[in-house]
XYZ file of N, CA and C in Angstrom:
282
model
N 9.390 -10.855 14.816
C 8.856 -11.692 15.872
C 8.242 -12.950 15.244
N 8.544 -14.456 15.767
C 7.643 -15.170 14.978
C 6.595 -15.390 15.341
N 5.686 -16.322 15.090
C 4.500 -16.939 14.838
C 4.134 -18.170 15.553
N 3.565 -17.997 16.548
C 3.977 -19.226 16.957
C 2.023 -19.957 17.125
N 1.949 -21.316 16.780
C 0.754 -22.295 16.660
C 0.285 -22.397 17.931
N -0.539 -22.484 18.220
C -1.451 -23.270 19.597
C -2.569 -24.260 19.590
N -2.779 -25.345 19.714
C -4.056 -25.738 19.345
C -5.030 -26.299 20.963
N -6.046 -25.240 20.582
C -7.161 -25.325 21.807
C -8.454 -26.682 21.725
N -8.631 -27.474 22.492
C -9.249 -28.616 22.415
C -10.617 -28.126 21.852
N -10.867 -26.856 22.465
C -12.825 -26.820 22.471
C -12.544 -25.636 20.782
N -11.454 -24.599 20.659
C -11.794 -23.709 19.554
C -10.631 -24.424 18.237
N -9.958 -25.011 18.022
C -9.317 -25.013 17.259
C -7.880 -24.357 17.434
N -7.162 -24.605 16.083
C -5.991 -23.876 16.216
C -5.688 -22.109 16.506
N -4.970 -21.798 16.676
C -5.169 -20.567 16.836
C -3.279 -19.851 16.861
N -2.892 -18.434 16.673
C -1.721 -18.052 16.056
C -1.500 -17.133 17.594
N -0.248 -16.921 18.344
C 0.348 -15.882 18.619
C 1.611 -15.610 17.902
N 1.740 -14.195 17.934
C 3.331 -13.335 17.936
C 3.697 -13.138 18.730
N 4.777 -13.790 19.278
C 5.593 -13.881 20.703
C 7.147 -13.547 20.198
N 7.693 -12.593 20.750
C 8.942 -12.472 20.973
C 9.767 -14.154 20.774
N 10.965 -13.784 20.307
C 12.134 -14.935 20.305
C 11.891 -15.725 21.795
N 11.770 -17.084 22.020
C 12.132 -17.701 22.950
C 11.368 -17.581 24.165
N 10.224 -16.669 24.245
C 9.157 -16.570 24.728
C 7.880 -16.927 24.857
N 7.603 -18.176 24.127
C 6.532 -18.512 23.933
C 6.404 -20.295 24.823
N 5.401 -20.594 25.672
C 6.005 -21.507 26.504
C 4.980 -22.943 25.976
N 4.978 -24.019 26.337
C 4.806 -25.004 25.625
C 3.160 -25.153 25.753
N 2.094 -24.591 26.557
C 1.506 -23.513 26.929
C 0.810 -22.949 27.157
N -0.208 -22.465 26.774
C -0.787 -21.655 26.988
C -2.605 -20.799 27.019
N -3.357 -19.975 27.534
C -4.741 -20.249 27.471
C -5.292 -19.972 26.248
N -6.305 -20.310 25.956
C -7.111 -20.311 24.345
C -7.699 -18.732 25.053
N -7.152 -17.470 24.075
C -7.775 -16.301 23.519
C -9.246 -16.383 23.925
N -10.021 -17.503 23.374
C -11.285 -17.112 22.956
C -12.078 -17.798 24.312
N -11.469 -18.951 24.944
C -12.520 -19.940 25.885
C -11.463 -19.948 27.079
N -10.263 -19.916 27.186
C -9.326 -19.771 28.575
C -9.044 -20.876 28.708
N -9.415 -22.293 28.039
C -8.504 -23.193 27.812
C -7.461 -23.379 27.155
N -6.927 -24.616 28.520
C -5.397 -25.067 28.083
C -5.287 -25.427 26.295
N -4.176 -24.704 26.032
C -3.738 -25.357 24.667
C -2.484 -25.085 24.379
N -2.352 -26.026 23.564
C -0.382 -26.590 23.435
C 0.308 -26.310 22.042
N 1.202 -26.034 22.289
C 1.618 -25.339 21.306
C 1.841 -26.616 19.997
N 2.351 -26.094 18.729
C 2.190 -27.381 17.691
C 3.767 -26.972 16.971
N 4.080 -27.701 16.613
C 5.445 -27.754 16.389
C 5.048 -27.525 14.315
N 5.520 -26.552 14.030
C 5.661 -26.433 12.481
C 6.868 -25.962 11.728
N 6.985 -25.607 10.308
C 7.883 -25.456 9.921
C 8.633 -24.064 10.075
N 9.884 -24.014 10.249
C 10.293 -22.049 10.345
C 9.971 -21.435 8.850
N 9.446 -20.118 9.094
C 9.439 -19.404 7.970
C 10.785 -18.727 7.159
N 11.543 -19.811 6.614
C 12.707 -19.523 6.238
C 12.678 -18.773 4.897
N 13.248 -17.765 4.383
C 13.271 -16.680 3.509
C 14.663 -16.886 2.866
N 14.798 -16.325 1.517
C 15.644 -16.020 0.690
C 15.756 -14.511 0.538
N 15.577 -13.841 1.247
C 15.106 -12.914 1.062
C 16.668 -11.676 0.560
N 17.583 -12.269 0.024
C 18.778 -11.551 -0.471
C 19.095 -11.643 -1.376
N 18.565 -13.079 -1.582
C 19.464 -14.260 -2.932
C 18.993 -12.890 -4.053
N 19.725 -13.375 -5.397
C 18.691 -12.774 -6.163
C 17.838 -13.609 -7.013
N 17.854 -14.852 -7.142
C 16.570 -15.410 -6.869
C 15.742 -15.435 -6.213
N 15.635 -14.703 -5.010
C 14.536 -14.268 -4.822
C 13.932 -12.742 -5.134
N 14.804 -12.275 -5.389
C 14.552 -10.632 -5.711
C 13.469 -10.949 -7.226
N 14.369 -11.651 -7.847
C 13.678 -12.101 -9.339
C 12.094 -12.720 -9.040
N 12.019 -13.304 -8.678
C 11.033 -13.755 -8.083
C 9.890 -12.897 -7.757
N 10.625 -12.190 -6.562
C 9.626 -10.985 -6.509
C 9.218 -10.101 -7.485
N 9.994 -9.595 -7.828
C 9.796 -8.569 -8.929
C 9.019 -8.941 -10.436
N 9.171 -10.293 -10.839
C 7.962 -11.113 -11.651
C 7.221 -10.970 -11.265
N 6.741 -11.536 -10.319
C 5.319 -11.059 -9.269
C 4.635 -9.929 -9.452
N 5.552 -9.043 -8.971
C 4.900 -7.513 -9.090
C 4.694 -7.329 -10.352
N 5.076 -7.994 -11.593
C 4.877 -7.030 -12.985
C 3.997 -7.617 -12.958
N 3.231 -8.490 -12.379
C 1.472 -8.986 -12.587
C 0.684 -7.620 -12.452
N 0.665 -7.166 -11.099
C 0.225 -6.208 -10.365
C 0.460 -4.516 -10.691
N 1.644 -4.834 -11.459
C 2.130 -3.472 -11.142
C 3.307 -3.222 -12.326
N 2.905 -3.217 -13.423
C 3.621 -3.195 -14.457
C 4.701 -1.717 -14.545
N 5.690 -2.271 -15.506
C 6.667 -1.072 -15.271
C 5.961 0.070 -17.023
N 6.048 1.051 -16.221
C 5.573 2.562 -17.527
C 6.778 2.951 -18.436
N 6.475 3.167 -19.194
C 7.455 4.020 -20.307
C 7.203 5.174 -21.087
N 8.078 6.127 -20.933
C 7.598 7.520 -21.305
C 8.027 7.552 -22.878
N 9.315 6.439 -23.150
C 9.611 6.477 -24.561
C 10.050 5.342 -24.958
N 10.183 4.857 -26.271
C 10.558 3.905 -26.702
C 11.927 4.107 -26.524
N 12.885 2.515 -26.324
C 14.231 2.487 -25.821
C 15.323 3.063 -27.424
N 16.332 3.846 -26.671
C 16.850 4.278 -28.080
C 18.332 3.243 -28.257
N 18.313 3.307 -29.803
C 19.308 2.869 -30.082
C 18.607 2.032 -31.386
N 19.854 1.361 -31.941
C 19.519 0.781 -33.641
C 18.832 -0.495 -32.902
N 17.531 -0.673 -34.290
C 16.389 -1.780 -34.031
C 16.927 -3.038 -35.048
N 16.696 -3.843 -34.584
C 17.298 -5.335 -35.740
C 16.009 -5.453 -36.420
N 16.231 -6.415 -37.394
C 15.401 -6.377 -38.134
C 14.703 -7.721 -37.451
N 13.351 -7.848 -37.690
C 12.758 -9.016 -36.992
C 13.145 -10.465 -37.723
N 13.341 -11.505 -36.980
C 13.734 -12.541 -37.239
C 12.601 -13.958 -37.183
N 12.125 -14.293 -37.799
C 10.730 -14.880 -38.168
C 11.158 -16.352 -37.557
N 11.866 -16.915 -37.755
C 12.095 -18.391 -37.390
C 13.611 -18.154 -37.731
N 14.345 -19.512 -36.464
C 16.057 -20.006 -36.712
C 16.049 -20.760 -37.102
N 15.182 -21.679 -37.762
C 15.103 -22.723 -38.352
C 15.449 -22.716 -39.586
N 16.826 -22.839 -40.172
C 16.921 -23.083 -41.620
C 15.816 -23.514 -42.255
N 15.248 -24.900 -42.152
C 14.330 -25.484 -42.943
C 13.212 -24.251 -43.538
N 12.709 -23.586 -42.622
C 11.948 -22.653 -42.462
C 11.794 -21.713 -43.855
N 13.343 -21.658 -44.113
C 13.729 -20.686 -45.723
C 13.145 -21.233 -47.003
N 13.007 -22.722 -46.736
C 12.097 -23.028 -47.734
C 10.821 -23.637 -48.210
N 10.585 -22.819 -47.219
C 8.921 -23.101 -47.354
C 8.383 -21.865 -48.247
N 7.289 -22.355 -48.987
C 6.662 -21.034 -49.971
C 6.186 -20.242 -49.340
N 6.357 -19.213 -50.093
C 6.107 -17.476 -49.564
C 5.027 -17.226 -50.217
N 3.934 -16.557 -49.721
C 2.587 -15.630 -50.209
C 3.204 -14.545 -51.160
């Protein structure tokens, strides 16, 4: 259902959830029973399939909600690689 804006002269803006195509240009202020008119804003348009947005989400959550591990991943370990920088090889060693 969306969201639809109202803004009341005496309280401010204010939010209904109105069914599709139901919401009329309009309507009384909740709080005081004055007239107030609806406000024209942007649709809440979603990605919500892409997998940029899945990625997205799921970054998010490893803020919140990190993933557990019962074991370290198996298989052969490389050896660590310090810098790709050729130059790097010759610089003095401790």
């Amino acid at each position: 259902m969306p969201l639809y804006e109202y803004r009341c002269p005496a309280c401010g803006v204010f939010e209904l959830l109105l069914g599709m195509g139901t919401a009329g240009r309009e309507t009384s202020c909740p709080e005081c029973g004055t007239v107030a008119r609806r406000l024209l804003g942007a649709p809440g348009l979603s990605r919500a399939g892409s997998p940029e947005a899945r990625l997205i989400e799921r970054t998010e959550a490893t803020a919140s909600e990190p993933d557990v591990v019962a074991a370290l991943p198996s298989g052969p370990r490389r050896p660590a690689r310090h810098s790709t920088n050729p130059l790097h090889r010759r610089l003095p060693r401790p």
